[in-house]
PDB file of C-alpha atoms in Angstrom:
ATOM      1  CA  MET A   1       0.151  -0.266  -0.013  1.00 81.00           C
ATOM      2  CA  LEU A   2       1.199   3.131  -0.659  1.00 84.00           C
ATOM      3  CA  ASN A   3      -0.013   6.984  -0.051  1.00 86.00           C
ATOM      4  CA  ILE A   4       0.788  10.061  -1.368  1.00 86.00           C
ATOM      5  CA  LYS A   5       2.375  12.844   0.699  1.00 85.00           C
ATOM      6  CA  ALA A   6      -0.002  15.825   0.452  1.00 83.00           C
ATOM      7  CA  GLY A   7      -1.638  14.885  -2.748  1.00 81.00           C
ATOM      8  CA  PHE A   8      -4.108  17.255  -3.698  1.00 85.00           C
ATOM      9  CA  ASP A   9      -1.685  19.870  -2.068  1.00 86.00           C
ATOM     10  CA  ASN A  10       1.462  18.885  -4.848  1.00 85.00           C
ATOM     11  CA  VAL A  11      -1.498  19.563  -8.490  1.00 90.00           C
ATOM     12  CA  ASP A  12       0.972  21.208  -9.956  1.00 90.00           C
ATOM     13  CA  ALA A  13      -0.914  23.567 -13.061  1.00 91.00           C
ATOM     14  CA  ALA A  14       1.389  23.328 -15.911  1.00 91.00           C
ATOM     15  CA  THR A  15       1.977  19.512 -15.918  1.00 91.00           C
ATOM     16  CA  LEU A  16      -1.748  19.051 -15.408  1.00 93.00           C
ATOM     17  CA  ARG A  17      -2.275  21.266 -18.506  1.00 94.00           C
ATOM     18  CA  ALA A  18      -0.333  19.361 -20.707  1.00 93.00           C
ATOM     19  CA  SER A  19      -1.430  16.277 -19.504  1.00 91.00           C
ATOM     20  CA  LEU A  20      -5.236  17.194 -20.735  1.00 94.00           C
ATOM     21  CA  LEU A  21      -4.082  18.727 -23.582  1.00 96.00           C
ATOM     22  CA  ALA A  22      -2.446  15.393 -24.707  1.00 93.00           C
ATOM     23  CA  LYS A  23      -5.478  13.714 -24.140  1.00 91.00           C
ATOM     24  CA  LYS A  24      -6.830  16.047 -26.865  1.00 95.00           C
ATOM     25  CA  THR A  25      -9.113  17.741 -23.785  1.00 94.00           C
ATOM     26  CA  PRO A  26     -11.112  20.600 -25.413  1.00 96.00           C
ATOM     27  CA  SER A  27      -9.001  24.149 -25.155  1.00 95.00           C
ATOM     28  CA  TYR A  28     -11.683  25.604 -23.271  1.00 96.00           C
ATOM     29  CA  MET A  29     -11.923  23.207 -21.047  1.00 95.00           C
ATOM     30  CA  VAL A  30      -7.912  23.462 -20.773  1.00 96.00           C
ATOM     31  CA  ASN A  31      -8.130  26.638 -19.772  1.00 96.00           C
ATOM     32  CA  TRP A  32     -11.090  27.302 -17.567  1.00 95.00           C
ATOM     33  CA  VAL A  33      -9.044  24.269 -15.478  1.00 94.00           C
ATOM     34  CA  SER A  34      -6.233  26.906 -16.149  1.00 93.00           C
ATOM     35  CA  SER A  35      -7.633  30.321 -15.042  1.00 93.00           C
ATOM     36  CA  PHE A  36      -9.094  28.230 -12.092  1.00 93.00           C
ATOM     37  CA  LEU A  37      -5.396  26.741 -10.945  1.00 92.00           C
ATOM     38  CA  SER A  38      -3.301  30.016 -11.688  1.00 90.00           C
ATOM     39  CA  GLU A  39      -3.497  33.433 -10.204  1.00 87.00           C
ATOM     40  CA  ARG A  40      -4.402  31.853  -6.344  1.00 88.00           C
ATOM     41  CA  THR A  41      -3.245  33.749  -3.267  1.00 86.00           C
ATOM     42  CA  CYS A  42      -3.973  32.296   0.572  1.00 82.00           C
ATOM     43  CA  THR A  43      -4.320  34.335   3.150  1.00 81.00           C
ATOM     44  CA  LEU A  44      -2.604  32.811   6.957  1.00 78.00           C
ATOM     45  CA  VAL A  45      -4.600  34.243  10.185  1.00 79.00           C
ATOM     46  CA  VAL A  46      -2.882  34.012  13.347  1.00 80.00           C
ATOM     47  CA  GLN A  47      -3.321  36.295  15.885  1.00 82.00           C
ATOM     48  CA  GLY A  48      -1.472  39.683  15.703  1.00 72.00           C
ATOM     49  CA  SER A  49       0.213  38.990  12.129  1.00 72.00           C
ATOM     50  CA  PRO A  50      -0.490  41.312   9.356  1.00 69.00           C
ATOM     51  CA  ASN A  51      -3.093  39.000   7.256  1.00 76.00           C
ATOM     52  CA  LEU A  52      -0.967  39.506   4.338  1.00 81.00           C
ATOM     53  CA  PRO A  53      -1.810  37.407   1.276  1.00 85.00           C
ATOM     54  CA  ALA A  54       0.589  35.203  -0.084  1.00 84.00           C
ATOM     55  CA  PRO A  55       0.631  33.843  -3.413  1.00 86.00           C
ATOM     56  CA  VAL A  56      -0.022  29.610  -4.093  1.00 84.00           C
ATOM     57  CA  SER A  57       2.245  28.700  -7.312  1.00 81.00           C
ATOM     58  CA  VAL A  58       0.414  24.317  -6.812  1.00 86.00           C
ATOM     59  CA  GLY A  59      -1.833  22.717  -5.645  1.00 88.00           C
ATOM     60  CA  THR A  60      -5.916  22.515  -5.530  1.00 89.00           C
ATOM     61  CA  PRO A  61      -8.292  24.954  -3.579  1.00 86.00           C
ATOM     62  CA  GLN A  62      -9.433  23.021  -0.457  1.00 81.00           C
ATOM     63  CA  GLY A  63     -12.885  22.904  -0.263  1.00 85.00           C
ATOM     64  CA  SER A  64     -13.725  22.793  -4.082  1.00 88.00           C
ATOM     65  CA  PRO A  65     -15.940  20.510  -4.951  1.00 92.00           C
ATOM     66  CA  ILE A  66     -13.355  20.623  -8.518  1.00 92.00           C
ATOM     67  CA  SER A  67     -10.467  19.667  -6.462  1.00 90.00           C
ATOM     68  CA  PRO A  68     -11.047  15.858  -6.081  1.00 89.00           C
ATOM     69  CA  LEU A  69     -11.913  15.641  -9.872  1.00 90.00           C
ATOM     70  CA  LEU A  70      -8.797  18.267 -11.006  1.00 92.00           C
ATOM     71  CA  TYR A  71      -6.079  15.602  -8.156  1.00 89.00           C
ATOM     72  CA  LEU A  72      -7.599  12.501  -9.982  1.00 88.00           C
ATOM     73  CA  LEU A  73      -7.197  13.546 -13.369  1.00 90.00           C
ATOM     74  CA  PHE A  74      -3.338  15.024 -12.825  1.00 90.00           C
ATOM     75  CA  ILE A  75      -2.473  11.371 -11.135  1.00 88.00           C
ATOM     76  CA  THR A  76      -4.357   9.063 -13.585  1.00 85.00           C
ATOM     77  CA  PRO A  77      -0.488   8.412 -14.976  1.00 83.00           C
ATOM     78  CA  LEU A  78       0.824   6.476 -11.831  1.00 82.00           C
ATOM     79  CA  HIS A  79      -2.608   4.037 -12.448  1.00 77.00           C
ATOM     80  CA  SER A  80      -0.890   2.640 -15.815  1.00 72.00           C
ATOM     81  CA  ALA A  81       2.354   2.387 -14.314  1.00 62.00           C
ATOM     82  CA  ILE A  82       1.695  -1.783 -13.605  1.00 66.00           C
ATOM     83  CA  PRO A  83       1.295  -3.682 -16.484  1.00 65.00           C
ATOM     84  CA  LYS A  84       0.996  -6.968 -14.921  1.00 62.00           C
ATOM     85  CA  GLY A  85      -0.465  -6.579 -11.897  1.00 66.00           C
ATOM     86  CA  ILE A  86      -3.791  -4.518 -10.031  1.00 72.00           C
ATOM     87  CA  ILE A  87      -3.828  -1.322  -8.629  1.00 72.00           C
ATOM     88  CA  LEU A  88      -6.821   0.018  -6.651  1.00 75.00           C
ATOM     89  CA  SER A  89      -7.287   3.761  -5.410  1.00 75.00           C
ATOM     90  CA  TYR A  90      -9.149   5.598  -3.060  1.00 76.00           C
ATOM     91  CA  VAL A  91      -7.792   9.535  -2.881  1.00 77.00           C
ATOM     92  CA  ASP A  92      -4.734   9.368  -2.345  1.00 81.00           C
ATOM     93  CA  TYR A  93      -3.996   5.798  -1.372  1.00 83.00           C
ATOM     94  CA  PHE A  94      -3.172   3.109  -3.842  1.00 81.00           C
ATOM     95  CA  SER A  95      -2.814  -1.177  -2.783  1.00 83.00           C
ATOM     96  CA  ILE A  96      -0.936  -2.767  -5.773  1.00 83.00           C
ATOM     97  CA  THR A  97      -1.521  -6.365  -5.984  1.00 84.00           C
ATOM     98  CA  VAL A  98       0.776  -9.272  -8.082  1.00 84.00           C
ATOM     99  CA  VAL A  99      -0.058 -12.931  -8.604  1.00 85.00           C
ATOM    100  CA  SER A 100       2.361 -15.659  -9.098  1.00 87.00           C
ATOM    101  CA  GLN A 101       3.365 -19.050  -8.420  1.00 91.00           C
ATOM    102  CA  SER A 102       5.938 -17.960  -6.140  1.00 90.00           C
ATOM    103  CA  HIS A 103       6.704 -15.778  -3.085  1.00 90.00           C
ATOM    104  CA  ARG A 104      10.389 -14.402  -4.196  1.00 92.00           C
ATOM    105  CA  GLU A 105       8.274 -13.442  -7.654  1.00 91.00           C
ATOM    106  CA  ASN A 106       5.601 -11.324  -6.743  1.00 88.00           C
ATOM    107  CA  LEU A 107       8.308  -9.890  -4.183  1.00 89.00           C
ATOM    108  CA  ARG A 108      10.346  -8.644  -7.373  1.00 90.00           C
ATOM    109  CA  ARG A 109       6.964  -7.856  -9.276  1.00 87.00           C
ATOM    110  CA  LEU A 110       6.060  -5.941  -6.039  1.00 85.00           C
ATOM    111  CA  GLN A 111       9.494  -4.067  -5.927  1.00 87.00           C
ATOM    112  CA  LYS A 112       9.797  -3.204  -9.866  1.00 86.00           C
ATOM    113  CA  ALA A 113       6.003  -1.722  -9.862  1.00 84.00           C
ATOM    114  CA  TYR A 114       6.810   0.347  -6.714  1.00 85.00           C
ATOM    115  CA  LYS A 115       9.508   1.551  -8.466  1.00 87.00           C
ATOM    116  CA  ASP A 116       7.671   2.025 -12.003  1.00 85.00           C
ATOM    117  CA  ILE A 117       5.270   4.029  -9.541  1.00 85.00           C
ATOM    118  CA  ALA A 118       7.802   6.337  -7.948  1.00 87.00           C
ATOM    119  CA  LYS A 119       9.451   7.442 -11.127  1.00 88.00           C
ATOM    120  CA  ARG A 120       6.031   8.270 -13.202  1.00 87.00           C
ATOM    121  CA  GLY A 121       5.516   9.661  -9.485  1.00 88.00           C
ATOM    122  CA  LYS A 122       8.959  11.839  -9.767  1.00 89.00           C
ATOM    123  CA  ASN A 123       8.054  13.158 -13.221  1.00 87.00           C
ATOM    124  CA  LEU A 124       4.926  14.545 -11.949  1.00 86.00           C
ATOM    125  CA  GLY A 125       6.441  15.804  -8.574  1.00 86.00           C
ATOM    126  CA  VAL A 126       4.469  13.755  -6.197  1.00 87.00           C
ATOM    127  CA  SER A 127       6.379  11.345  -4.066  1.00 86.00           C
ATOM    128  CA  PHE A 128       5.101   8.343  -1.814  1.00 86.00           C
ATOM    129  CA  ILE A 129       4.649   6.998   1.956  1.00 82.00           C
ATOM    130  CA  ARG A 130       4.794   3.495   1.559  1.00 70.00           C
ATOM    131  CA  ILE A 131       2.544   1.704   4.074  1.00 70.00           C
ATOM    132  CA  MET A 132       4.012  -1.797   5.879  1.00 60.00           C
ATOM    133  CA  PHE A 133       1.805  -4.409   7.895  1.00 56.00           C
ATOM    134  CA  GLU A 134       4.425  -6.038   9.585  1.00 51.00           C
ATOM    135  CA  ARG A 135       0.754  -9.583   9.386  1.00 54.00           C
ATOM    136  CA  GLY A 136      -0.808  -9.975   6.300  1.00 54.00           C
ATOM    137  CA  PRO A 137      -4.007 -10.953   7.021  1.00 53.00           C
ATOM    138  CA  ARG A 138      -5.609 -14.269   9.287  1.00 51.00           C
ATOM    139  CA  TRP A 139      -8.023 -16.789   7.187  1.00 48.00           C
ATOM    140  CA  SER A 140      -9.395 -19.463   8.843  1.00 43.00           C
TER     141      SER A 140
END
């Protein structure tokens, strides 16, 4: 299992724009997404601070109903990283499953899958936290 570090906070508008254009998304939609993610600011409210807005260059707006969709479009390349396996994902969590006749082959495939998905993630500007389990499920 993997978790994308700060998933929504790492959506890069230029990378998303290039991805949408490569998928032949209509230009009016690409332009709307670019506009939505550009020229944003954030103001931190801390007691005694001057409340000055700071520019935000990456990420999707917190609380916006379109942000989860834009995030999913942004991470789409990660799903094609595993040619011989199954990737299940929910928001910023990924579960990679492989099957073979041996434990060693499964381990080799999982290591390769992690390497491939981490490489694609690096190209997107995201990294992962590996979630380890000490014991697998117990079957009765």
